[in-house]
mmCIF file of C-alpha atoms and ligand atoms in Angstrom:
data_model
loop_
_atom_site.group_PDB
_atom_site.id
_atom_site.type_symbol
_atom_site.label_atom_id
_atom_site.label_comp_id
_atom_site.label_asym_id
_atom_site.label_seq_id
_atom_site.Cartn_x
_atom_site.Cartn_y
_atom_site.Cartn_z
ATOM 1 C CA MET A 77 -5.403 11.695 -17.675
ATOM 2 C CA LYS A 78 -5.633 8.879 -19.752
ATOM 3 C CA SER A 79 -7.803 5.399 -18.583
ATOM 4 C CA LEU A 80 -6.042 2.681 -16.907
ATOM 5 C CA GLU A 81 -8.040 0.401 -19.635
ATOM 6 C CA GLY A 82 -6.204 -2.603 -20.771
ATOM 7 C CA ARG A 83 -3.544 -2.589 -17.576
ATOM 8 C CA ALA A 84 -3.607 -5.161 -14.832
ATOM 9 C CA ALA A 85 -3.057 -4.102 -11.271
ATOM 10 C CA ILE A 86 -2.420 -6.493 -8.369
ATOM 11 C CA VAL A 87 -3.103 -4.837 -4.869
ATOM 12 C CA THR A 88 -1.908 -6.615 -1.953
ATOM 13 C CA GLY A 89 -3.925 -6.479 1.034
ATOM 14 C CA SER A 90 -6.950 -5.669 -0.515
ATOM 15 C CA ALA A 91 -9.926 -7.560 0.351
ATOM 16 C CA GLN A 92 -10.203 -4.802 2.999
ATOM 17 C CA GLY A 93 -9.340 -1.295 4.067
ATOM 18 C CA ILE A 94 -7.017 0.989 2.298
ATOM 19 C CA GLY A 95 -5.929 -1.740 -0.339
ATOM 20 C CA ARG A 96 -9.553 -2.199 -1.068
ATOM 21 C CA GLY A 97 -10.060 1.478 -1.931
ATOM 22 C CA ILE A 98 -7.040 0.918 -3.887
ATOM 23 C CA ALA A 99 -8.541 -1.444 -5.948
ATOM 24 C CA GLU A 100 -11.863 -0.211 -6.635
ATOM 25 C CA VAL A 101 -10.450 3.379 -7.616
ATOM 26 C CA LEU A 102 -8.146 1.846 -10.575
ATOM 27 C CA GLY A 103 -10.856 -0.701 -11.085
ATOM 28 C CA ARG A 104 -13.229 2.079 -12.072
ATOM 29 C CA GLU A 105 -10.626 3.841 -13.967
ATOM 30 C CA GLY A 106 -10.355 1.129 -15.978
ATOM 31 C CA ALA A 107 -7.938 -1.460 -14.447
ATOM 32 C CA SER A 108 -8.479 -5.182 -14.141
ATOM 33 C CA ILE A 109 -7.763 -5.954 -10.836
ATOM 34 C CA VAL A 110 -6.242 -8.587 -8.753
ATOM 35 C CA VAL A 111 -7.655 -8.829 -5.238
ATOM 36 C CA ALA A 112 -3.967 -10.395 -3.491
ATOM 37 C CA ASP A 113 -5.103 -11.187 0.293
ATOM 38 C CA ILE A 114 -3.730 -13.622 2.755
ATOM 39 C CA ASN A 115 -7.893 -14.014 3.333
ATOM 40 C CA GLY A 116 -8.595 -15.823 0.594
ATOM 41 C CA GLU A 117 -11.870 -15.920 1.152
ATOM 42 C CA LEU A 118 -12.720 -12.526 1.939
ATOM 43 C CA ALA A 119 -10.506 -11.436 -1.148
ATOM 44 C CA GLU A 120 -13.001 -13.754 -3.877
ATOM 45 C CA ALA A 121 -15.987 -11.970 -1.804
ATOM 46 C CA THR A 122 -14.312 -8.220 -2.792
ATOM 47 C CA ALA A 123 -13.331 -8.915 -6.233
ATOM 48 C CA ALA A 124 -17.378 -10.296 -6.772
ATOM 49 C CA GLU A 125 -18.585 -7.362 -5.148
ATOM 50 C CA MET A 126 -16.510 -5.261 -7.521
ATOM 51 C CA GLY A 127 -17.346 -7.201 -10.411
ATOM 52 C CA SER A 128 -21.218 -6.370 -9.458
ATOM 53 C CA ALA A 129 -19.994 -2.827 -9.759
ATOM 54 C CA GLY A 130 -18.753 -3.577 -13.196
ATOM 55 C CA ILE A 131 -14.992 -3.886 -12.300
ATOM 56 C CA GLU A 132 -13.340 -7.017 -13.633
ATOM 57 C CA ALA A 133 -11.813 -8.159 -10.616
ATOM 58 C CA VAL A 134 -10.438 -11.911 -9.286
ATOM 59 C CA GLY A 135 -9.582 -12.692 -5.716
ATOM 60 C CA ILE A 136 -6.764 -14.840 -5.435
ATOM 61 C CA LYS A 137 -4.594 -15.540 -1.728
ATOM 62 C CA VAL A 138 -1.691 -14.690 -1.241
ATOM 63 C CA ASP A 139 0.947 -14.446 1.418
ATOM 64 C CA VAL A 140 3.411 -11.585 0.670
ATOM 65 C CA THR A 141 5.892 -13.227 3.269
ATOM 66 C CA ASP A 142 6.157 -16.104 1.056
ATOM 67 C CA THR A 143 7.927 -16.077 -2.430
ATOM 68 C CA ASP A 144 6.500 -18.842 -3.655
ATOM 69 C CA SER A 145 2.666 -17.794 -3.511
ATOM 70 C CA LEU A 146 4.160 -14.309 -5.180
ATOM 71 C CA ASP A 147 5.158 -15.730 -7.561
ATOM 72 C CA GLY A 148 2.116 -17.983 -8.232
ATOM 73 C CA LEU A 149 0.409 -14.912 -7.920
ATOM 74 C CA VAL A 150 2.274 -13.269 -10.768
ATOM 75 C CA GLN A 151 1.963 -16.217 -12.893
ATOM 76 C CA ALA A 152 -2.330 -16.274 -12.161
ATOM 77 C CA THR A 153 -2.208 -12.711 -13.102
ATOM 78 C CA VAL A 154 -0.446 -13.376 -16.618
ATOM 79 C CA ASP A 155 -2.543 -16.087 -17.109
ATOM 80 C CA ARG A 156 -5.614 -14.369 -16.424
ATOM 81 C CA PHE A 157 -5.137 -10.773 -17.632
ATOM 82 C CA GLY A 158 -2.179 -10.751 -20.211
ATOM 83 C CA SER A 159 0.098 -8.363 -18.306
ATOM 84 C CA VAL A 160 0.966 -7.091 -14.641
ATOM 85 C CA ASP A 161 1.141 -3.424 -15.246
ATOM 86 C CA ILE A 162 0.713 -2.102 -12.162
ATOM 87 C CA LEU A 163 1.254 -3.228 -8.385
ATOM 88 C CA ALA A 164 0.104 -1.490 -5.468
ATOM 89 C CA ALA A 165 2.449 -3.190 -2.665
ATOM 90 C CA ASN A 166 0.313 -2.122 0.592
ATOM 91 C CA ALA A 167 -0.038 -5.295 2.339
ATOM 92 C CA GLY A 168 0.955 -4.555 5.959
ATOM 93 C CA ILE A 169 0.204 -4.653 9.996
ATOM 94 C CA TYR A 170 0.478 -2.035 12.698
ATOM 95 C CA PRO A 171 0.247 -3.764 15.737
ATOM 96 C CA ALA A 172 0.798 -1.114 18.757
ATOM 97 C CA ASP A 173 3.476 -2.485 21.362
ATOM 98 C CA PRO A 174 6.270 -0.871 23.852
ATOM 99 C CA ILE A 175 9.585 -1.043 23.484
ATOM 100 C CA GLU A 176 10.018 -3.662 26.458
ATOM 101 C CA GLU A 177 7.333 -5.615 24.574
ATOM 102 C CA ILE A 178 8.424 -6.055 21.530
ATOM 103 C CA ASP A 179 10.544 -9.612 21.210
ATOM 104 C CA ARG A 180 12.232 -10.622 18.571
ATOM 105 C CA ALA A 181 9.002 -12.516 17.240
ATOM 106 C CA SER A 182 7.156 -9.649 16.832
ATOM 107 C CA TRP A 183 10.037 -7.397 15.679
ATOM 108 C CA ASP A 184 10.311 -10.005 12.665
ATOM 109 C CA ARG A 185 6.858 -10.479 12.013
ATOM 110 C CA VAL A 186 6.486 -6.720 11.212
ATOM 111 C CA MET A 187 9.687 -6.594 9.377
ATOM 112 C CA ASN A 188 9.315 -9.432 7.466
ATOM 113 C CA LEU A 189 5.003 -8.594 6.050
ATOM 114 C CA ASN A 190 5.983 -4.406 5.807
ATOM 115 C CA VAL A 191 9.659 -4.272 4.550
ATOM 116 C CA ALA A 192 10.031 -8.321 2.940
ATOM 117 C CA GLY A 193 6.976 -8.165 1.864
ATOM 118 C CA ALA A 194 6.735 -5.228 -0.203
ATOM 119 C CA PHE A 195 10.584 -6.228 -1.809
ATOM 120 C CA PHE A 196 9.977 -9.310 -2.561
ATOM 121 C CA SER A 197 6.018 -8.354 -3.688
ATOM 122 C CA PHE A 198 8.446 -6.054 -6.342
ATOM 123 C CA GLN A 199 10.643 -8.725 -6.798
ATOM 124 C CA ALA A 200 8.252 -11.245 -8.463
ATOM 125 C CA CYS A 201 6.564 -8.320 -10.644
ATOM 126 C CA LEU A 202 9.912 -7.012 -12.171
ATOM 127 C CA PRO A 203 10.811 -9.593 -14.517
ATOM 128 C CA ARG A 204 7.305 -9.262 -16.059
ATOM 129 C CA MET A 205 7.585 -5.303 -15.693
ATOM 130 C CA ARG A 206 10.823 -5.620 -17.711
ATOM 131 C CA GLU A 207 10.019 -7.786 -20.401
ATOM 132 C CA GLN A 208 6.693 -5.527 -21.055
ATOM 133 C CA GLY A 209 9.095 -2.075 -21.019
ATOM 134 C CA TYR A 210 6.505 -1.124 -18.746
ATOM 135 C CA GLY A 211 5.494 -1.488 -14.749
ATOM 136 C CA ARG A 212 4.088 0.940 -12.052
ATOM 137 C CA ALA A 213 5.006 0.094 -8.491
ATOM 138 C CA VAL A 214 3.517 1.954 -5.505
ATOM 139 C CA ILE A 215 3.648 1.004 -1.942
ATOM 140 C CA THR A 216 1.884 1.963 0.739
ATOM 141 C CA SER A 217 4.290 3.297 3.303
ATOM 142 C CA SER A 218 2.841 5.726 6.055
ATOM 143 C CA ILE A 219 3.626 9.591 7.862
ATOM 144 C CA THR A 220 4.506 7.008 11.038
ATOM 145 C CA GLY A 221 8.596 6.381 10.601
ATOM 146 C CA ALA A 222 8.972 8.393 7.571
ATOM 147 C CA PHE A 223 8.376 11.692 9.383
ATOM 148 C CA THR A 224 6.598 10.988 12.596
ATOM 149 C CA GLY A 225 6.978 8.646 15.463
ATOM 150 C CA HIS A 226 4.250 7.422 18.007
ATOM 151 C CA PRO A 227 4.675 5.211 21.167
ATOM 152 C CA GLY A 228 3.988 1.449 20.388
ATOM 153 C CA TYR A 229 5.082 2.320 16.663
ATOM 154 C CA SER A 230 8.840 1.542 16.755
ATOM 155 C CA HIS A 231 8.757 -1.925 14.983
ATOM 156 C CA TYR A 232 5.969 -0.448 12.491
ATOM 157 C CA GLY A 233 8.035 2.947 12.324
ATOM 158 C CA ALA A 234 11.065 1.468 11.042
ATOM 159 C CA SER A 235 9.271 -0.904 8.435
ATOM 160 C CA LYS A 236 7.219 2.136 6.892
ATOM 161 C CA ALA A 237 10.873 4.095 6.757
ATOM 162 C CA ALA A 238 12.894 0.749 5.481
ATOM 163 C CA VAL A 239 10.515 0.343 2.474
ATOM 164 C CA LEU A 240 11.298 3.800 1.331
ATOM 165 C CA GLY A 241 15.013 3.039 1.320
ATOM 166 C CA PHE A 242 14.472 -0.267 -0.504
ATOM 167 C CA MET A 243 12.078 1.891 -2.883
ATOM 168 C CA ARG A 244 14.932 4.913 -3.624
ATOM 169 C CA SER A 245 17.448 2.217 -4.679
ATOM 170 C CA ALA A 246 14.475 0.136 -7.241
ATOM 171 C CA ALA A 247 13.845 3.529 -8.314
ATOM 172 C CA ILE A 248 17.269 3.663 -9.648
ATOM 173 C CA GLU A 249 18.078 0.444 -11.147
ATOM 174 C CA THR A 250 14.691 0.096 -12.926
ATOM 175 C CA ALA A 251 14.808 3.528 -14.212
ATOM 176 C CA LYS A 252 15.806 2.736 -17.815
ATOM 177 C CA GLN A 253 13.125 0.140 -18.319
ATOM 178 C CA GLY A 254 9.867 1.463 -18.578
ATOM 179 C CA VAL A 255 9.339 0.779 -14.740
ATOM 180 C CA THR A 256 8.473 3.242 -12.014
ATOM 181 C CA ILE A 257 8.538 2.519 -7.948
ATOM 182 C CA ASN A 258 6.602 5.177 -5.447
ATOM 183 C CA ALA A 259 5.164 5.182 -2.466
ATOM 184 C CA VAL A 260 1.845 6.878 -1.009
ATOM 185 C CA LEU A 261 2.378 7.891 2.650
ATOM 186 C CA PRO A 262 -1.383 8.293 4.112
ATOM 187 C CA GLY A 263 -1.753 9.755 7.667
ATOM 188 C CA ASN A 264 -4.970 8.276 9.578
ATOM 189 C CA VAL A 265 -7.262 6.207 7.198
ATOM 190 C CA GLN A 266 -10.724 4.811 8.139
ATOM 191 C CA THR A 267 -10.102 1.059 8.139
ATOM 192 C CA PRO A 268 -11.061 -2.054 10.233
ATOM 193 C CA GLY A 269 -6.952 -1.873 11.254
ATOM 194 C CA LEU A 270 -7.667 1.558 12.274
ATOM 195 C CA ASP A 271 -10.770 0.507 14.209
ATOM 196 C CA ASP A 272 -8.540 -2.324 15.905
ATOM 197 C CA ALA A 273 -6.308 0.196 17.615
ATOM 198 C CA GLY A 274 -9.355 1.378 19.447
ATOM 199 C CA GLU A 275 -11.213 4.718 19.904
ATOM 200 C CA GLU A 276 -8.725 6.519 22.271
ATOM 201 C CA HIS A 277 -6.353 5.900 19.669
ATOM 202 C CA LYS A 278 -8.638 7.439 16.896
ATOM 203 C CA ARG A 279 -9.616 10.113 19.171
ATOM 204 C CA GLU A 280 -6.210 11.332 19.731
ATOM 205 C CA MET A 281 -5.456 11.426 15.688
ATOM 206 C CA MET A 282 -8.543 12.747 14.700
ATOM 207 C CA GLY A 283 -7.320 15.830 17.295
ATOM 208 C CA SER A 284 -4.076 16.253 15.396
ATOM 209 C CA ILE A 285 -5.600 16.719 11.593
ATOM 210 C CA PRO A 286 -6.361 19.912 10.112
ATOM 211 C CA MET A 287 -8.980 18.787 8.059
ATOM 212 C CA GLY A 288 -10.842 17.389 11.124
ATOM 213 C CA GLU A 289 -11.371 13.692 9.431
ATOM 214 C CA PHE A 290 -9.568 10.710 8.660
ATOM 215 C CA ALA A 291 -8.931 9.661 4.851
ATOM 216 C CA SER A 292 -11.260 7.240 3.142
ATOM 217 C CA PRO A 293 -9.383 4.523 1.703
ATOM 218 C CA ASP A 294 -10.528 6.009 -1.804
ATOM 219 C CA ASP A 295 -8.334 9.242 -1.138
ATOM 220 C CA ILE A 296 -4.951 6.663 -0.717
ATOM 221 C CA GLY A 297 -6.487 5.357 -3.800
ATOM 222 C CA TRP A 298 -6.708 8.424 -5.638
ATOM 223 C CA ALA A 299 -3.091 9.391 -4.914
ATOM 224 C CA VAL A 300 -2.363 6.090 -6.684
ATOM 225 C CA ARG A 301 -3.795 6.366 -9.168
ATOM 226 C CA PHE A 302 -1.752 9.205 -10.041
ATOM 227 C CA LEU A 303 1.507 7.330 -9.465
ATOM 228 C CA ALA A 304 0.228 4.034 -11.295
ATOM 229 C CA SER A 305 -0.659 6.312 -14.370
ATOM 230 C CA GLU A 306 1.051 6.404 -17.831
ATOM 231 C CA GLU A 307 1.190 10.308 -17.344
ATOM 232 C CA ALA A 308 3.744 9.689 -13.999
ATOM 233 C CA GLY A 309 6.398 7.956 -16.159
ATOM 234 C CA TYR A 310 8.339 10.773 -15.575
ATOM 235 C CA ILE A 311 8.468 10.362 -11.408
ATOM 236 C CA THR A 312 10.093 7.579 -9.634
ATOM 237 C CA GLY A 313 12.023 7.098 -5.776
ATOM 238 C CA GLN A 314 9.228 9.739 -4.740
ATOM 239 C CA THR A 315 6.860 9.878 -1.870
ATOM 240 C CA LEU A 316 3.206 11.148 -1.897
ATOM 241 C CA VAL A 317 1.965 12.338 1.673
ATOM 242 C CA VAL A 318 -1.901 12.286 1.878
ATOM 243 C CA ASP A 319 -2.863 13.334 5.417
ATOM 244 C CA GLY A 320 -5.576 15.903 5.622
ATOM 245 C CA GLY A 321 -2.609 18.392 6.811
ATOM 246 C CA GLN A 322 -1.649 16.239 9.706
ATOM 247 C CA LEU A 323 2.220 16.686 9.210
ATOM 248 C CA LEU A 324 1.815 20.694 9.476
ATOM 249 C CA PRO A 325 1.001 21.905 12.676
ATOM 250 C CA GLU A 326 4.418 23.540 14.596
ATOM 251 C CA THR A 327 2.614 23.388 17.555
ATOM 252 C CA PRO A 328 -0.608 21.651 18.998
ATOM 253 C CA MET A 329 -1.956 25.154 19.322
ATOM 254 C CA ALA A 330 -1.540 25.943 15.418
ATOM 255 C CA LEU A 331 -4.737 23.634 15.165
ATOM 256 C CA HIS A 332 -7.450 25.701 17.220
HETATM 257 P P1 LIG B 402 -6.324 -3.570 7.227
HETATM 258 O O1 LIG B 402 -5.693 -4.617 8.272
HETATM 259 O O2 LIG B 402 -7.548 -2.882 7.153
HETATM 260 O O3 LIG B 402 -6.066 -3.970 5.695
HETATM 261 C C1 LIG B 402 -4.695 -5.178 5.510
HETATM 262 C C2 LIG B 402 -5.032 -6.408 4.507
HETATM 263 O O4 LIG B 402 -3.815 -7.160 4.188
HETATM 264 C C3 LIG B 402 -6.030 -7.066 5.253
HETATM 265 O O5 LIG B 402 -6.989 -7.483 4.658
HETATM 266 C C4 LIG B 402 -5.517 -8.630 5.897
HETATM 267 O O6 LIG B 402 -5.890 -9.904 5.271
HETATM 268 C C5 LIG B 402 -3.942 -8.634 4.436
HETATM 269 N N1 LIG B 402 -2.889 -8.956 4.750
HETATM 270 C C6 LIG B 402 -2.337 -9.486 5.989
HETATM 271 N N2 LIG B 402 -1.410 -9.625 5.859
HETATM 272 C C7 LIG B 402 -0.901 -10.175 4.951
HETATM 273 C C8 LIG B 402 0.070 -11.178 4.143
HETATM 274 N N3 LIG B 402 0.671 -11.464 4.797
HETATM 275 N N4 LIG B 402 -0.305 -11.150 2.982
HETATM 276 C C9 LIG B 402 -0.870 -10.390 2.116
HETATM 277 N N5 LIG B 402 -2.033 -10.071 2.626
HETATM 278 C C10 LIG B 402 -2.337 -9.857 4.004
HETATM 279 O O7 LIG B 402 -5.501 -2.542 7.046
HETATM 280 P P2 LIG B 402 -5.191 -0.623 6.465
HETATM 281 O O8 LIG B 402 -5.551 -0.060 7.754
HETATM 282 O O9 LIG B 402 -6.058 -1.511 5.449
HETATM 283 O O10 LIG B 402 -3.288 -0.655 6.291
HETATM 284 C C11 LIG B 402 -3.042 -1.173 4.560
HETATM 285 C C12 LIG B 402 -1.769 -0.445 4.577
HETATM 286 O O11 LIG B 402 -1.881 0.832 4.804
HETATM 287 C C13 LIG B 402 -0.836 -1.312 5.561
HETATM 288 O O12 LIG B 402 0.354 -1.218 4.762
HETATM 289 C C14 LIG B 402 -0.802 -0.096 6.407
HETATM 290 O O13 LIG B 402 0.269 -0.025 7.304
HETATM 291 C C15 LIG B 402 -1.233 0.975 5.522
HETATM 292 N N6 LIG B 402 -1.267 2.269 6.391
HETATM 293 C C16 LIG B 402 -2.566 2.315 7.225
HETATM 294 C C17 LIG B 402 -3.115 3.836 7.619
HETATM 295 C C18 LIG B 402 -4.571 3.851 8.200
HETATM 296 O O14 LIG B 402 -4.763 4.574 8.855
HETATM 297 N N7 LIG B 402 -5.306 2.597 8.462
HETATM 298 C C19 LIG B 402 -2.222 4.601 7.881
HETATM 299 C C20 LIG B 402 -1.018 4.762 6.950
HETATM 300 C C21 LIG B 402 -0.693 3.332 6.324
#
């Protein structure tokens, strides 16, 4: 596979967790990286650490729920690196709330960040990608909602299924423009966000993974790296599950 040398990649929500893994893999493969995160200080610190490891990276504060902020991010990327070739739309939240505790505000918060955030991130990059005749967008969805469910995640599951709906139409709209849009669907990934879900949640999840371990952020990064490559140019509107086999067992006994 060709290196990503000369490609500029925006990775949203990459100050930590999966986004950081994606950013580091793309960076190690030669791309220039914009670590775009609402936590501006951590984004800068992460970019600096990546810089010490030989990756060309800059940290930029962005709120993916704010279209002006996204326009600023795209402009800053073009100013710094000259193009926007790759977008990893990864920023997202996964609060666990029982149905009766999900009020309109918490529903809107999850949808706004996870669905509208990914959509408007892509919309902001698209004019530039069309002009270049080249673009690779990869959304971080999830097995939750797309294939599975879990108590507490009705809003989250709805959001992660919804991004796939937007992706499929967007893929057709951009198919003749050198732009592809695909999604990775992680199972459970060892991140600060997963730690926040608590030890009991982690134990339960671990017990359902045939490989017996959580994914590392890099595991998701490598899947994104493939979909973000020049060579994946004939793949659009598709999903790639990265879950250590979690979707496979027909019964709990199949795991033992
Ligand atoms: P995380 O909480 O560890 O990291 C998320 C990052 O997004 C943080 O740095 C945070 O500051 C940033 N962020 C939050 N709101 C933002 C906003 N409005 N604008 C820009 N950045 C913002 O989460 P994670 O576990 O790394 O998850 C990343 C993505 O992967 C999410 O979309 C999540 O739904 C998805 N995912 C995670 C798992 C998992 O097991 N960890 C599994 C499947 C899917």
